[in-house]
Amino acid sequence: MVNFADQKLTAFRNKSALYSRELKPGEEVTWK
């Protein structure tokens, strides 16, 4: 069973994959 921390990390990686191309180089993401 995946623990909550791993689920959060997976969600973070999914968001990163979806939105990274929309961020300017070096721009900080605000939804961390």
PDB file of C-alpha atoms in Angstrom:
ATOM      1  CA  MET A   1       0.000   0.000   0.000  1.00  0.00           C
ATOM      2  CA  VAL A   2       1.392   3.373  -0.980  1.00  0.00           C
ATOM      3  CA  ASN A   3       1.730   5.737   1.939  1.00  0.00           C
ATOM      4  CA  PHE A   4       0.473   9.317   1.912  1.00  0.00           C
ATOM      5  CA  ALA A   5       3.928  10.813   1.351  1.00  0.00           C
ATOM      6  CA  ASP A   6       4.451   8.692  -1.764  1.00  0.00           C
ATOM      7  CA  GLN A   7       1.039   9.683  -3.095  1.00  0.00           C
ATOM      8  CA  LYS A   8       1.908  13.342  -2.554  1.00  0.00           C
ATOM      9  CA  LEU A   9       5.225  12.874  -4.343  1.00  0.00           C
ATOM     10  CA  THR A  10       3.490  11.178  -7.263  1.00  0.00           C
ATOM     11  CA  ALA A  11       0.989  14.024  -7.514  1.00  0.00           C
ATOM     12  CA  PHE A  12       3.856  16.519  -7.377  1.00  0.00           C
ATOM     13  CA  ARG A  13       5.688  14.722 -10.180  1.00  0.00           C
ATOM     14  CA  ASN A  14       2.519  14.568 -12.278  1.00  0.00           C
ATOM     15  CA  LYS A  15       1.974  18.303 -11.842  1.00  0.00           C
ATOM     16  CA  SER A  16       5.622  18.965 -12.608  1.00  0.00           C
ATOM     17  CA  ALA A  17       5.368  16.977 -15.835  1.00  0.00           C
ATOM     18  CA  LEU A  18       2.180  18.799 -16.822  1.00  0.00           C
ATOM     19  CA  TYR A  19       3.267  22.328 -15.977  1.00  0.00           C
ATOM     20  CA  SER A  20       7.059  22.395 -16.290  1.00  0.00           C
ATOM     21  CA  ARG A  21       6.847  23.346 -19.970  1.00  0.00           C
ATOM     22  CA  GLU A  22       4.636  26.301 -19.029  1.00  0.00           C
ATOM     23  CA  LEU A  23       7.187  27.685 -16.574  1.00  0.00           C
ATOM     24  CA  LYS A  24       9.936  30.008 -17.654  1.00  0.00           C
ATOM     25  CA  PRO A  25      13.499  28.773 -17.028  1.00  0.00           C
ATOM     26  CA  GLY A  26      14.367  29.238 -13.351  1.00  0.00           C
ATOM     27  CA  GLU A  27      10.816  30.200 -12.416  1.00  0.00           C
ATOM     28  CA  GLU A  28       9.692  28.954  -9.014  1.00  0.00           C
ATOM     29  CA  VAL A  29       6.485  26.948  -8.905  1.00  0.00           C
ATOM     30  CA  THR A  30       3.997  28.219  -6.350  1.00  0.00           C
ATOM     31  CA  TRP A  31       1.870  25.083  -5.967  1.00  0.00           C
ATOM     32  CA  LYS A  32       4.473  23.001  -4.127  1.00  0.00           C
TER      33      LYS A  32
END
